[in-house]
């Protein structure tokens, strides 16, 4: 097999002994013949003026193998790997741009590394395809999880809203019940006070006194202000007003004053029971509101067209670069150690859910507020791949995740990998043009 490969490679190299330098096979027909017409049609000239290191065509197409024309292009055959087109101004600049070294044909300083690079590229592509296919498979589970979770969140919002409405009605009824109980309690207290007053009036014998007697009683009460107690003074005044001074002491002892054990006790607060029920129902309502708010977040956040990014919610991913540790929490925030790089503010417009934005982070000294963009690419695992700071306090990062995978991407990579290596292109003109 090795011998056959070497034979094939030797044949490919030998095949480049004909044709125009720097021109791909697809365009060689334009350079055959005794004359050449610029590809833009601007001029026609003898074919001997092609690659003569002098620019004759406005589009530079007469100098595909030299650096004479600023706008020209040079094609590297790169036999064994992949052909490559580069600006012709890079030809013979001392830098090896083509793996076959054909861009430095004048010095011949560049070794042909196409076979080795081709092998490494194909190995890389095989690993990449494997990762993309695994990611595409995992994405199905991601989308299923996200779809179920967002649907469940919608149901939770509906259920919590119904609970809240029912609890609000219950609270309205309880508050009305409390108001009624409070009014009844006040009424009962007033009635109890009136009954106590009637008992005192009866004990004093006030009902038997006419206006003149009551007048004399209170006048006497004022005169007896220095009596041992107010009760005794009132009793004596009433007794005198009733023309029964000898009964004054007995009357004072017989009075049942408010606050005595004989006074009807004031009932416990009529609202205490309903107050406890209101507190319990309000607690239930607060819990239902918290449930609704939590579930609503899952219905408001944009997790992609099929919610494939939902599994990233509630997770954080880190990467350490030099002395810093970067922490990215999708749909929440991003940090550099303890410094905020911004809070999640949505998806970049036009990114088709491939670039997440974090804005309004901690302000830089004498600079703007920090921010970060997170570009997602297909991968078999959720992982931060890189972080950079392309401009002051504006960070960019790359993350791999199955959520960013597309089944068609693996097919495209397979097609790219299965393309045959660059076939031998017709080679530069021979010694007749003295450019080998």
XYZ file of C-alpha atoms in Angstrom:
436
model
C 0.000 0.000 0.000
C 2.839 2.391 0.913
C 4.592 1.610 -2.368
C 1.374 2.192 -4.292
C 0.839 5.531 -2.499
C 4.337 6.635 -3.379
C 3.781 5.637 -6.994
C 0.502 7.569 -7.125
C 2.113 10.605 -5.516
C 5.053 10.443 -7.933
C 2.636 10.272 -10.841
C 0.725 13.274 -9.488
C 3.923 15.270 -9.110
C 5.007 14.312 -12.601
C 1.646 15.497 -13.898
C 2.410 19.058 -12.897
C 4.985 19.358 -15.615
C 2.440 20.930 -17.965
C 0.006 23.809 -17.673
C 0.175 27.387 -16.406
C 1.597 28.023 -12.937
C -0.930 29.244 -10.348
C -4.014 28.276 -12.394
C -6.507 25.589 -11.243
C -7.517 22.851 -13.616
C -10.966 24.384 -14.028
C -9.449 27.486 -15.663
C -6.563 25.985 -17.611
C -8.516 26.133 -20.865
C -8.324 29.907 -20.818
C -4.518 29.729 -20.902
C -4.147 27.203 -23.752
C -3.320 28.446 -27.189
C -1.040 31.055 -28.686
C -2.950 34.032 -27.299
C -4.454 34.841 -23.936
C -7.484 37.047 -23.232
C -7.748 38.566 -19.771
C -10.509 36.896 -17.821
C -12.246 40.249 -17.496
C -11.944 40.740 -21.277
C -9.883 43.893 -20.888
C -7.071 42.839 -23.263
C -5.711 40.072 -25.497
C -2.005 39.267 -25.780
C 0.436 36.570 -26.823
C 0.517 33.702 -24.340
C 4.219 34.414 -23.837
C 3.218 37.439 -21.758
C 1.469 35.233 -19.194
C 3.531 34.986 -16.017
C 6.234 37.283 -17.378
C 6.253 39.262 -14.123
C 4.537 42.243 -15.713
C 0.865 43.054 -15.125
C -1.022 43.483 -18.425
C -4.619 42.704 -17.338
C -6.665 44.948 -15.100
C -7.843 41.911 -13.152
C -4.290 40.495 -12.878
C -5.305 37.247 -14.558
C -2.202 37.267 -16.805
C 0.058 36.866 -13.745
C -1.401 33.973 -11.724
C 2.059 32.621 -10.924
C 3.902 35.817 -9.988
C 3.401 38.728 -7.604
C 3.292 41.313 -10.383
C -0.441 42.074 -10.105
C -1.918 43.392 -6.897
C -5.367 41.902 -7.456
C -4.300 38.539 -8.843
C -4.697 35.101 -7.299
C -2.446 32.061 -7.104
C -3.648 28.459 -6.856
C -1.647 25.892 -4.849
C -2.286 22.380 -6.215
C -1.322 20.826 -2.843
C -1.396 17.333 -4.300
C -2.312 14.823 -1.599
C -4.211 17.367 0.468
C -6.543 20.180 -0.620
C -6.002 22.854 -3.212
C -5.764 26.413 -1.959
C -6.121 29.863 -3.496
C -4.236 32.865 -2.121
C -3.465 36.426 -3.256
C -0.727 36.347 -5.878
C 1.121 39.081 -3.997
C 2.177 36.333 -1.564
C 4.073 34.441 -4.286
C 7.826 34.325 -3.688
C 7.587 36.487 -0.549
C 9.752 34.100 1.436
C 6.833 32.668 3.448
C 5.546 29.138 2.856
C 1.790 29.522 2.306
C 1.156 26.316 0.330
C 1.828 22.905 1.845
C 3.412 21.845 -1.464
C 5.695 24.893 -1.456
C 4.527 25.919 -4.921
C 4.106 29.556 -3.913
C 7.852 29.820 -3.317
C 8.859 28.250 -6.631
C 11.613 30.773 -7.219
C 13.675 29.785 -4.166
C 12.372 26.267 -3.729
C 12.843 26.754 0.047
C 9.544 25.184 1.120
C 9.252 21.452 1.714
C 6.195 19.578 0.512
C 4.206 18.633 3.655
C 0.856 17.972 1.987
C 0.743 14.243 2.670
C 1.454 14.723 6.386
C -0.901 17.683 6.723
C -3.570 15.848 4.781
C -3.340 12.871 7.123
C -3.550 15.115 10.203
C -6.486 17.016 8.735
C -8.378 13.838 7.936
C -7.791 12.543 11.473
C -9.048 15.846 12.862
C -12.069 15.754 10.588
C -12.870 12.180 11.640
C -12.811 13.251 15.305
C -14.866 16.316 14.488
C -17.479 14.262 12.649
C -17.671 11.835 15.562
C -18.209 14.704 18.003
C -20.826 16.339 15.781
C -22.716 13.075 15.292
C -22.679 12.388 19.039
C -23.818 15.948 19.676
C -26.611 15.668 17.104
C -27.798 12.479 18.779
C -27.649 14.092 22.242
C -29.487 17.127 20.908
C -32.603 15.039 20.397
C -32.642 14.285 24.125
C -31.922 17.946 24.913
C -34.850 19.084 22.780
C -37.143 16.461 24.271
C -36.195 17.495 27.811
C -36.656 21.167 26.991
C -39.999 20.662 25.274
C -41.370 18.652 28.184
C -39.998 21.108 30.763
C -41.436 24.206 29.091
C -44.800 22.487 28.588
C -44.804 21.442 32.262
C -43.875 25.001 33.232
C -46.873 26.308 31.322
C -49.117 23.861 33.170
C -47.584 24.937 36.484
C -48.277 28.580 35.686
C -51.910 27.752 34.896
C -52.299 25.620 38.038
C -50.598 28.211 40.277
C -52.759 30.979 38.801
C -55.893 28.977 39.587
C -54.690 28.418 43.157
C -53.959 32.105 43.583
C -57.400 33.091 42.299
C -59.089 30.637 44.687
C -56.966 31.837 47.618
C -57.704 35.467 46.744
C -61.423 34.689 46.902
C -60.933 32.958 50.247
C -58.976 35.958 51.563
C -61.758 38.305 50.467
C -64.320 36.183 52.327
C -62.128 35.959 55.430
C -61.534 39.701 55.518
C -65.260 40.314 55.254
C -65.777 37.731 58.020
C -63.157 39.492 60.124
C -64.854 42.857 59.642
C -68.200 41.377 60.691
C -66.608 39.648 63.705
C -64.863 42.857 64.687
C -68.124 44.810 64.506
C -69.920 42.126 66.507
C -67.143 42.167 69.111
C -67.475 45.910 69.485
C -71.252 45.599 69.766
C -70.932 42.851 72.381
C -68.496 44.944 74.404
C -70.818 47.921 74.286
C -73.725 45.740 75.401
C -71.643 44.289 78.229
C -70.630 47.778 79.328
C -74.250 48.945 79.230
C -75.319 45.941 81.293
C -72.589 46.661 83.823
C -73.682 50.274 84.002
C -77.282 49.196 84.550
C -76.113 46.894 87.343
C -74.306 49.787 89.003
C -77.289 52.058 88.592
C -79.526 49.438 90.126
C -77.100 48.855 93.008
C -77.020 52.586 93.652
C -80.761 52.850 93.488
C -80.469 55.544 90.837
C -83.637 54.399 89.130
C -85.652 55.454 92.203
C -84.306 58.993 92.230
C -85.942 61.883 90.504
C -83.996 64.704 88.902
C -83.901 66.766 92.070
C -82.625 63.826 94.091
C -79.916 63.108 91.499
C -78.956 66.783 91.591
C -78.597 66.725 95.364
C -76.567 63.464 95.128
C -73.977 64.877 92.757
C -73.749 68.154 94.655
C -73.107 66.174 97.800
C -70.570 64.055 95.889
C -68.655 67.173 95.016
C -68.626 68.247 98.647
C -67.458 64.809 99.749
C -64.449 64.802 97.401
C -62.199 64.007 100.336
C -64.109 60.821 101.211
C -62.076 57.607 101.639
C -63.078 56.335 98.205
C -65.136 57.607 95.332
C -67.466 54.662 95.796
C -68.173 55.595 99.370
C -68.723 59.188 98.406
C -71.199 58.240 95.694
C -73.009 55.838 97.987
C -73.302 58.414 100.731
C -74.477 61.042 98.311
C -77.133 58.735 96.922
C -78.185 57.709 100.410
C -78.484 61.314 101.496
C -80.372 62.185 98.374
C -82.748 59.368 99.212
C -83.088 60.641 102.826
C -81.483 57.441 104.165
C -78.165 58.537 105.664
C -78.025 55.508 107.943
C -77.765 53.153 104.937
C -74.800 54.895 103.288
C -72.104 52.426 104.434
C -74.158 49.381 103.515
C -74.934 50.819 100.057
C -71.233 51.384 99.323
C -70.339 47.805 100.219
C -73.161 46.370 98.116
C -72.187 48.056 94.805
C -70.730 45.741 92.127
C -68.319 47.989 90.252
C -66.964 47.202 86.732
C -63.826 45.145 87.197
C -65.109 43.274 90.228
C -65.606 39.520 89.955
C -69.317 40.118 89.745
C -68.941 42.119 86.508
C -69.652 40.047 83.314
C -66.208 39.171 81.814
C -65.300 40.687 78.450
C -65.121 37.901 75.776
C -61.834 37.095 74.009
C -61.240 38.948 70.757
C -63.792 37.807 68.226
C -61.174 38.158 65.404
C -58.396 35.982 66.804
C -59.580 32.805 65.060
C -60.191 34.464 61.690
C -56.856 36.308 61.933
C -55.049 32.995 62.236
C -56.905 31.640 59.194
C -56.082 34.771 57.172
C -52.382 34.344 58.006
C -52.459 30.701 56.901
C -54.240 31.439 53.607
C -51.909 34.386 52.885
C -48.916 32.076 53.417
C -50.412 29.594 50.943
C -50.952 32.403 48.443
C -47.349 33.609 48.777
C -46.131 30.068 48.087
C -48.389 29.796 45.034
C -47.104 33.147 43.744
C -43.512 31.947 44.127
C -44.375 28.764 42.207
C -45.974 30.791 39.429
C -43.020 33.170 39.174
C -40.526 30.305 39.007
C -42.496 28.440 36.360
C -43.165 31.620 34.365
C -39.411 32.123 33.889
C -39.288 28.869 31.918
C -42.108 30.034 29.676
C -40.578 33.479 29.077
C -36.918 32.532 28.440
C -36.051 31.725 24.839
C -34.491 28.263 24.844
C -34.445 27.976 21.058
C -37.118 26.914 18.567
C -37.405 23.431 20.105
C -36.120 24.347 23.594
C -32.875 22.424 23.016
C -30.909 24.923 25.146
C -33.150 24.344 28.189
C -30.817 21.703 29.737
C -28.161 24.434 30.121
C -30.446 26.328 32.512
C -29.330 26.139 36.122
C -25.814 24.998 35.190
C -22.513 26.872 35.190
C -19.348 26.119 33.210
C -15.813 27.223 34.012
C -12.465 27.562 32.314
C -9.183 28.787 33.801
C -6.971 30.947 31.600
C -3.727 32.361 32.998
C -4.587 33.781 36.427
C -8.358 34.061 35.853
C -11.271 31.654 36.147
C -14.208 32.406 33.897
C -17.658 31.155 34.890
C -20.555 31.166 32.446
C -24.083 30.420 33.644
C -26.377 30.410 30.578
C -29.551 32.458 31.006
C -28.151 33.954 34.250
C -24.738 35.682 34.216
C -21.015 35.485 33.448
C -18.065 36.234 35.721
C -14.301 36.590 35.726
C -13.472 35.308 39.199
C -15.758 37.533 41.315
C -16.083 40.302 38.715
C -19.381 40.466 36.845
C -19.056 40.335 33.065
C -22.779 40.876 32.643
C -26.199 39.386 33.113
C -27.992 37.420 30.426
C -29.840 39.834 28.140
C -30.933 37.580 25.292
C -29.671 36.193 22.006
C -27.719 38.265 19.513
C -30.070 39.440 16.805
C -29.719 37.428 13.631
C -27.540 34.780 15.289
C -30.211 32.073 15.037
C -29.647 31.103 18.684
C -25.910 30.706 18.308
C -24.655 33.769 20.243
C -25.761 34.592 23.788
C -25.365 38.130 25.184
C -24.363 39.149 28.710
C -24.450 42.910 29.359
C -24.242 45.569 32.090
C -21.412 43.935 34.003
C -19.119 45.687 36.466
C -17.719 48.905 35.018
C -14.087 49.006 34.008
C -11.888 51.651 35.527
C -12.191 54.641 33.223
C -14.003 52.435 30.729
C -17.333 50.868 29.755
C -19.387 48.298 31.623
C -18.072 44.803 31.054
C -19.915 42.516 28.651
C -19.526 39.083 27.091
C -20.740 37.192 24.052
C -20.892 33.395 24.124
C -20.786 31.693 20.736
C -22.107 28.143 20.738
C -20.855 25.433 18.422
C -21.763 21.819 18.020
C -20.043 19.375 20.354
C -20.708 16.178 22.236
C -20.484 17.890 25.651
C -21.273 21.214 27.328
C -17.890 22.880 27.685
C -16.238 26.304 27.584
C -13.602 26.141 24.859
C -12.017 29.592 24.933
C -12.318 33.134 26.280
C -10.815 36.252 24.739
C -10.958 40.017 25.243
C -10.944 41.459 21.698
C -11.549 44.982 22.988
C -11.361 46.666 26.374
C -13.791 45.037 28.811
C -15.678 43.323 25.971
C -15.160 39.582 26.270
C -15.977 36.797 23.846
C -16.104 33.092 24.517
C -16.813 29.867 22.707
C -18.789 26.946 24.103
C -19.548 23.530 22.704
C -22.914 21.921 23.366
C -25.180 19.335 21.754
C -27.875 22.036 21.717
C -26.004 23.788 18.877
C -25.772 20.664 16.710
C -27.477 20.091 13.397
C -27.840 16.669 11.842
C -27.021 18.165 8.441
C -23.692 19.482 9.745
C -22.331 15.964 10.123
C -23.414 15.141 6.567
C -21.649 18.233 5.226
C -18.469 17.340 7.123
C -18.595 13.809 5.785
C -18.935 15.105 2.253
C -15.982 17.421 2.831
C -13.906 14.618 4.308
C -14.793 12.193 1.544
C -13.759 14.585 -1.204
C -10.752 13.110 -2.908
C -7.419 14.799 -2.212
C -6.400 17.459 -4.666
C -5.666 15.766 -7.946
C -2.625 16.691 -9.938
C -3.203 20.027 -11.611
C -1.432 20.767 -14.867
C 1.864 22.221 -13.833
C 3.644 25.414 -14.747
C 5.007 25.924 -18.190
C 8.274 24.290 -18.989
C 11.670 25.760 -19.589
C 10.375 27.531 -22.654
C 9.060 30.258 -20.312
C 11.990 29.885 -17.908
C 9.712 29.919 -14.826
C 10.351 26.539 -13.283
